[in-house]
PDB file of C-alpha atoms in Angstrom:
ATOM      1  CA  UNK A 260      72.124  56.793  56.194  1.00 49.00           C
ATOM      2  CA  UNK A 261      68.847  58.875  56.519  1.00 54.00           C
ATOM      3  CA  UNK A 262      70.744  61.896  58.843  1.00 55.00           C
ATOM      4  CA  UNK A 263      69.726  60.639  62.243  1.00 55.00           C
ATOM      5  CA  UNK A 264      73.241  59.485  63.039  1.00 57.00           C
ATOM      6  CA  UNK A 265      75.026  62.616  61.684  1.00 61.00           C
ATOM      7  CA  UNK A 266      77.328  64.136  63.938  1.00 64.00           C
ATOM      8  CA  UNK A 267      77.873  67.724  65.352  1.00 62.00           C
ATOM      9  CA  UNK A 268      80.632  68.938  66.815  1.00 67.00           C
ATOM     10  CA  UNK A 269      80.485  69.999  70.351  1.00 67.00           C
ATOM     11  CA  UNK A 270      82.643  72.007  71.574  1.00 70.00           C
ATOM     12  CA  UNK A 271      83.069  71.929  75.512  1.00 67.00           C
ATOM     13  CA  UNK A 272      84.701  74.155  77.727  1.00 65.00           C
ATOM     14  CA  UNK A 273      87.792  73.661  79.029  1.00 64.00           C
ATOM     15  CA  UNK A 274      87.162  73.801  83.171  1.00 61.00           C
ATOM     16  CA  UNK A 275      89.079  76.025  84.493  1.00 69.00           C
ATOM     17  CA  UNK A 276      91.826  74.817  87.266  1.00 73.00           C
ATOM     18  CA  UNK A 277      92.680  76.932  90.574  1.00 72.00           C
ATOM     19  CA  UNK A 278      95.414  75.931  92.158  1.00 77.00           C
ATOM     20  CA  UNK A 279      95.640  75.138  96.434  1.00 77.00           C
ATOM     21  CA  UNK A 280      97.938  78.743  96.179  1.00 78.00           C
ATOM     22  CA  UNK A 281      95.269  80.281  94.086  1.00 77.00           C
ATOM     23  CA  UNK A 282      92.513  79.473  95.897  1.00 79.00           C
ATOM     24  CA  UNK A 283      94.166  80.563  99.403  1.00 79.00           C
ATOM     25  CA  UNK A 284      95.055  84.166  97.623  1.00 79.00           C
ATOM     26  CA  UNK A 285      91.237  84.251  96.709  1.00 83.00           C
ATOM     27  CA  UNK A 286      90.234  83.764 100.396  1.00 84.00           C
ATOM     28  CA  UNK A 287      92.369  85.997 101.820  1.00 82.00           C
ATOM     29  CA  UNK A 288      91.547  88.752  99.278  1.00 85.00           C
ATOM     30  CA  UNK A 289      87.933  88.028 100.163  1.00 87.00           C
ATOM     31  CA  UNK A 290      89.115  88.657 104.182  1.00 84.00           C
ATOM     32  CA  UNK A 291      91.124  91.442 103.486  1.00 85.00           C
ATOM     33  CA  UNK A 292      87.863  93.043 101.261  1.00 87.00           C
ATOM     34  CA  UNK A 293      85.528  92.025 104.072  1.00 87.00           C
ATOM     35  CA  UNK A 294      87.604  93.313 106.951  1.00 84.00           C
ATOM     36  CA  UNK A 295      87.820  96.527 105.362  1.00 85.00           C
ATOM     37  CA  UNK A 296      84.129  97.435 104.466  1.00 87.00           C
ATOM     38  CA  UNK A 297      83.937  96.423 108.361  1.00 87.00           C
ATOM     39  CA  UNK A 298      86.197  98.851 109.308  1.00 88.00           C
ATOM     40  CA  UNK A 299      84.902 101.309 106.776  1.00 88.00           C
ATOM     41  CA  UNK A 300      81.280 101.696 109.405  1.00 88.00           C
ATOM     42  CA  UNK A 301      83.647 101.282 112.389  1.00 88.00           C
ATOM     43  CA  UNK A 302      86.342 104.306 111.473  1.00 86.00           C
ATOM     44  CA  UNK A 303      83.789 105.830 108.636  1.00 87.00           C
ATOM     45  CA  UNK A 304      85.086 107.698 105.808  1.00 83.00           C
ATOM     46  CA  UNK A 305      88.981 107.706 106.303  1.00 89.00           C
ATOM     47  CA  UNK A 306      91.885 106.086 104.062  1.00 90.00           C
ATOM     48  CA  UNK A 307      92.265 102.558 105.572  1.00 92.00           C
ATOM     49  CA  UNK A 308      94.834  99.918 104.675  1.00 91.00           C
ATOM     50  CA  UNK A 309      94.998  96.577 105.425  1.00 89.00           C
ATOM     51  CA  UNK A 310      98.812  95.537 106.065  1.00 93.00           C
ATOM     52  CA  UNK A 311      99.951  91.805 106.502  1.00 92.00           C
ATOM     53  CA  UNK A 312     103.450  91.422 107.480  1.00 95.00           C
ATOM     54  CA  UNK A 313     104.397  87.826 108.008  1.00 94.00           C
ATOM     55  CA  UNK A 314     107.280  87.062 110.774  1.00 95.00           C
ATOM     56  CA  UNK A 315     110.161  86.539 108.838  1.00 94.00           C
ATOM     57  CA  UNK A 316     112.456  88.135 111.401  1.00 95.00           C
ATOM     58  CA  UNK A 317     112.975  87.554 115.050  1.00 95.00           C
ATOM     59  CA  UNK A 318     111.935  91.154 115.825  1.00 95.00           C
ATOM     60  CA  UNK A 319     109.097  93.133 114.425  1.00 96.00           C
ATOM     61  CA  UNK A 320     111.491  96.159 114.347  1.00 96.00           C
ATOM     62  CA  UNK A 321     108.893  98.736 114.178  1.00 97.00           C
ATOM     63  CA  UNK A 322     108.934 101.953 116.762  1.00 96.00           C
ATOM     64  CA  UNK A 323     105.442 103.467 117.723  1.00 96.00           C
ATOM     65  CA  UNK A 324     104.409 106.801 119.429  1.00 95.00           C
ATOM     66  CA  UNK A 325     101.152 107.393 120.974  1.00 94.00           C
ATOM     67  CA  UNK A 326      98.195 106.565 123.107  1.00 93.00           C
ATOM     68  CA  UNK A 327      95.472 107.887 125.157  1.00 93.00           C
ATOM     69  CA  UNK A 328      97.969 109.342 127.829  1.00 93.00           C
ATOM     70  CA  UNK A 329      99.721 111.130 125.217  1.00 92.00           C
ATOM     71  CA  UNK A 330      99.560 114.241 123.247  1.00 91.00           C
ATOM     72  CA  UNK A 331      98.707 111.543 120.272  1.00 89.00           C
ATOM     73  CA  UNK A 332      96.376 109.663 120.722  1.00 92.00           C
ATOM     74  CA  UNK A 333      96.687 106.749 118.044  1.00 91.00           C
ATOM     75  CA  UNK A 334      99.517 104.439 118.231  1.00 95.00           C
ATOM     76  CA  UNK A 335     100.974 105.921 114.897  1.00 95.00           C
ATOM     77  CA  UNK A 336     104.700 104.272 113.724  1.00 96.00           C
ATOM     78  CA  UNK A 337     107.675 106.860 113.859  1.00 96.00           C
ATOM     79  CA  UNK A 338     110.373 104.281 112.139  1.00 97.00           C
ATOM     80  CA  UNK A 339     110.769 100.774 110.718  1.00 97.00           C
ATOM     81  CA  UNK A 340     114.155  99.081 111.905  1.00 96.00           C
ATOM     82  CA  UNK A 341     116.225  97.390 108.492  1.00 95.00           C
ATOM     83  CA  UNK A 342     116.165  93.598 109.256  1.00 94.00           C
ATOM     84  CA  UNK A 343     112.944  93.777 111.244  1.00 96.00           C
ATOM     85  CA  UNK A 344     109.623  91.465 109.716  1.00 96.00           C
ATOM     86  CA  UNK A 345     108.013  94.893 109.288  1.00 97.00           C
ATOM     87  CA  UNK A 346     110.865  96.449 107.281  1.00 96.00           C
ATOM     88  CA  UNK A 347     110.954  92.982 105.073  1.00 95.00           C
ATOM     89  CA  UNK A 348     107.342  93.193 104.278  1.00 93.00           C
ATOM     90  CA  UNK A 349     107.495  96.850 102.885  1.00 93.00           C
ATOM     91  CA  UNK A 350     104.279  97.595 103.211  1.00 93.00           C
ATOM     92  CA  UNK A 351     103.928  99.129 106.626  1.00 95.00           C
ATOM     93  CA  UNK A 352     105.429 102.990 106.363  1.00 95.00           C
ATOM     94  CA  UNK A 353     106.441 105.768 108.784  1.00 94.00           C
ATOM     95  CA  UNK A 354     103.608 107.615 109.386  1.00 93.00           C
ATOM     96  CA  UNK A 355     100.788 104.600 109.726  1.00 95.00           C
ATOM     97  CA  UNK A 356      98.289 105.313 112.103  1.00 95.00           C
ATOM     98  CA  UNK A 357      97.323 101.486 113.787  1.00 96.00           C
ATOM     99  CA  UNK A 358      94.002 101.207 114.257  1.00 95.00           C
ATOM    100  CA  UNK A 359      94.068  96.976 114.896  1.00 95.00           C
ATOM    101  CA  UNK A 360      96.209  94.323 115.326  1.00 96.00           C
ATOM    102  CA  UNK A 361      94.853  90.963 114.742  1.00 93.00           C
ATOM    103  CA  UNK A 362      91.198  92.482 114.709  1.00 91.00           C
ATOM    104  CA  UNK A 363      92.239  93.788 118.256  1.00 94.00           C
ATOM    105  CA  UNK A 364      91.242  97.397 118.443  1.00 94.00           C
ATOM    106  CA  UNK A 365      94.204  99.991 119.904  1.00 95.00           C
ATOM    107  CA  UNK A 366      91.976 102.942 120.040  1.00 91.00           C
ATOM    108  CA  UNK A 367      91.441 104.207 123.922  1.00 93.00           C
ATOM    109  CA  UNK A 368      94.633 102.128 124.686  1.00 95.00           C
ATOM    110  CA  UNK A 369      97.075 103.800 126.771  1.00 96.00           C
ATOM    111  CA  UNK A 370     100.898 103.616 124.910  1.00 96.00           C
ATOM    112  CA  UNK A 371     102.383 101.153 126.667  1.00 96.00           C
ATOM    113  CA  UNK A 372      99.235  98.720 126.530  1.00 97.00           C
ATOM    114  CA  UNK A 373      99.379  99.302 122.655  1.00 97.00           C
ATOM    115  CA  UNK A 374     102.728  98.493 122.490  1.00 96.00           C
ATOM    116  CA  UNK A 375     102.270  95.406 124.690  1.00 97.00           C
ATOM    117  CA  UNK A 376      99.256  94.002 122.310  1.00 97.00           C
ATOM    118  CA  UNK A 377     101.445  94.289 119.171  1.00 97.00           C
ATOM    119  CA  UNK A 378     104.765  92.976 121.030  1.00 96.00           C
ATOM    120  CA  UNK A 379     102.102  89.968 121.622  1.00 96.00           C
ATOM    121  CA  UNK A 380     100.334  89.127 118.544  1.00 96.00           C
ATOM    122  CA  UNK A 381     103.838  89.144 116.964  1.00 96.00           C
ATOM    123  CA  UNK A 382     105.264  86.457 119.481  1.00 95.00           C
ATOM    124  CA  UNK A 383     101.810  84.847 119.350  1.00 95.00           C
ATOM    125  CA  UNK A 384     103.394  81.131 117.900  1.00 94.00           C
ATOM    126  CA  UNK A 385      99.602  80.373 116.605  1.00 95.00           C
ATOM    127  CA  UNK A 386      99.987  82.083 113.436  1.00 92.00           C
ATOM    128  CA  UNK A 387     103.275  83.033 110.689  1.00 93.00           C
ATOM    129  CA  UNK A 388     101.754  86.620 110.281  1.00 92.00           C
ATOM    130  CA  UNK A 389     100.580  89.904 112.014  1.00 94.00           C
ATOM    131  CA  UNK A 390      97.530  91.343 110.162  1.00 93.00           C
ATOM    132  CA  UNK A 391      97.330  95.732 110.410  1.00 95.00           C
ATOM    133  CA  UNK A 392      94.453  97.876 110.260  1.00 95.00           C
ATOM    134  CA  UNK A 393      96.204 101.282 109.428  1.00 95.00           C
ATOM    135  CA  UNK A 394      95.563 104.929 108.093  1.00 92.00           C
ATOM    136  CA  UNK A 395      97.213 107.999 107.954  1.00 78.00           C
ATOM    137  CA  UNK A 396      95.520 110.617 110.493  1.00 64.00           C
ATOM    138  CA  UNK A 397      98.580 112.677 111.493  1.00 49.00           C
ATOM    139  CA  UNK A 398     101.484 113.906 109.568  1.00 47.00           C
ATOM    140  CA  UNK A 399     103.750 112.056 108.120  1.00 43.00           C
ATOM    141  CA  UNK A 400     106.860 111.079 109.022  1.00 42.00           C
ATOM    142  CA  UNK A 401     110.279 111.121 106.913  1.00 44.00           C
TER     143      UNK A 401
END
C-alpha cells in the first residue's frame, strides 16, 4: 500500500438530545427572562419576580388588600390559604406586591376590579396556570 488508503480516526461528536420536557422548560425560561427585562422598563429599577402557580386546587386561596381607592394602592397579598393552588405552588408569599396577572396590568385598578381580574384568569379554563408579576413595595407581612 503506498499510504493513500491509510486510515484516521475521526472522532465525531455525540449530538446532543433535548427532550419534548426539556425543550418546553427552555421556552418558558426564555418567557419568563423576556417578560421580566419587559417589566424591568415598565416598573424600572425594583425587585421583580415572576411567579407561576399552576391550578392544582379548586380555589386559588390567596387574600389581597389594596387598590386605587385604598390607603394601598397595589393589590399586595396579606395571606395564602393551606390547600389553595397558591399555597401548593410555594412560591407566591405574604407580602407580594401584584403588579400583573396574565400580562394584565393591576396598577390604577380599584380593589375590587383587581380582585375580579385574578378571580378570572384563575377560572379562565384556556390555560392549567396563572402567571404573576410581583415585588415587594410595602412591608412585609408575617
Amino acid at each position: 500500500m503506498d499510504g493513500c488508503l491509510s486510515i484516521t480516526p475521526l472522532k465525531i461528536p455525540r449530538p446532543s438530545y433535548l427532550s419534548f420536557v426539556d425543550l418546553a422548560i427552555i421556552e418558558e425560561k426564555e418567557k419568563e427572562e423576556a417578560i421580566l427585562a419587559d417589566a424591568k422598563i415598565k416598573y424600572g429599577d425594583i425587585a421583580l419576580e415572576f411567579v407561576i402557580i399552576y391550578k392544582t386546587k379548586p380555589t386559588l386561596g390567596v387574600a389581597i388588600e389594596g387598590g386605587i381607592n385604598t390607603r394601598q394602592p397595589e393589590p399586595t397579598v396579606i395571606s395564602i390559604q393551606r390547600g389553595g393552588s397558591a399555597f401548593e405552588s410555594g412560591r407566591l408569599k405574604c407580602g407580594h406586591t401584584i403588579l400583573e396577572v396574565n400580562g394584565q396590568s393591576l396598577r390604577g385598578m380599584e380593589h375590587r376590579d383587581a380582585v375580579k381580574t385574578i378571580a378570572e384568569a384563575f377560572r379562565d379554563p384556556s390555560t392549567n396556570r396563572l402567571y404573576l408579576l410581583v415585588t415587594v413595595i410595602q412591608q412585609e407581612y408575617p
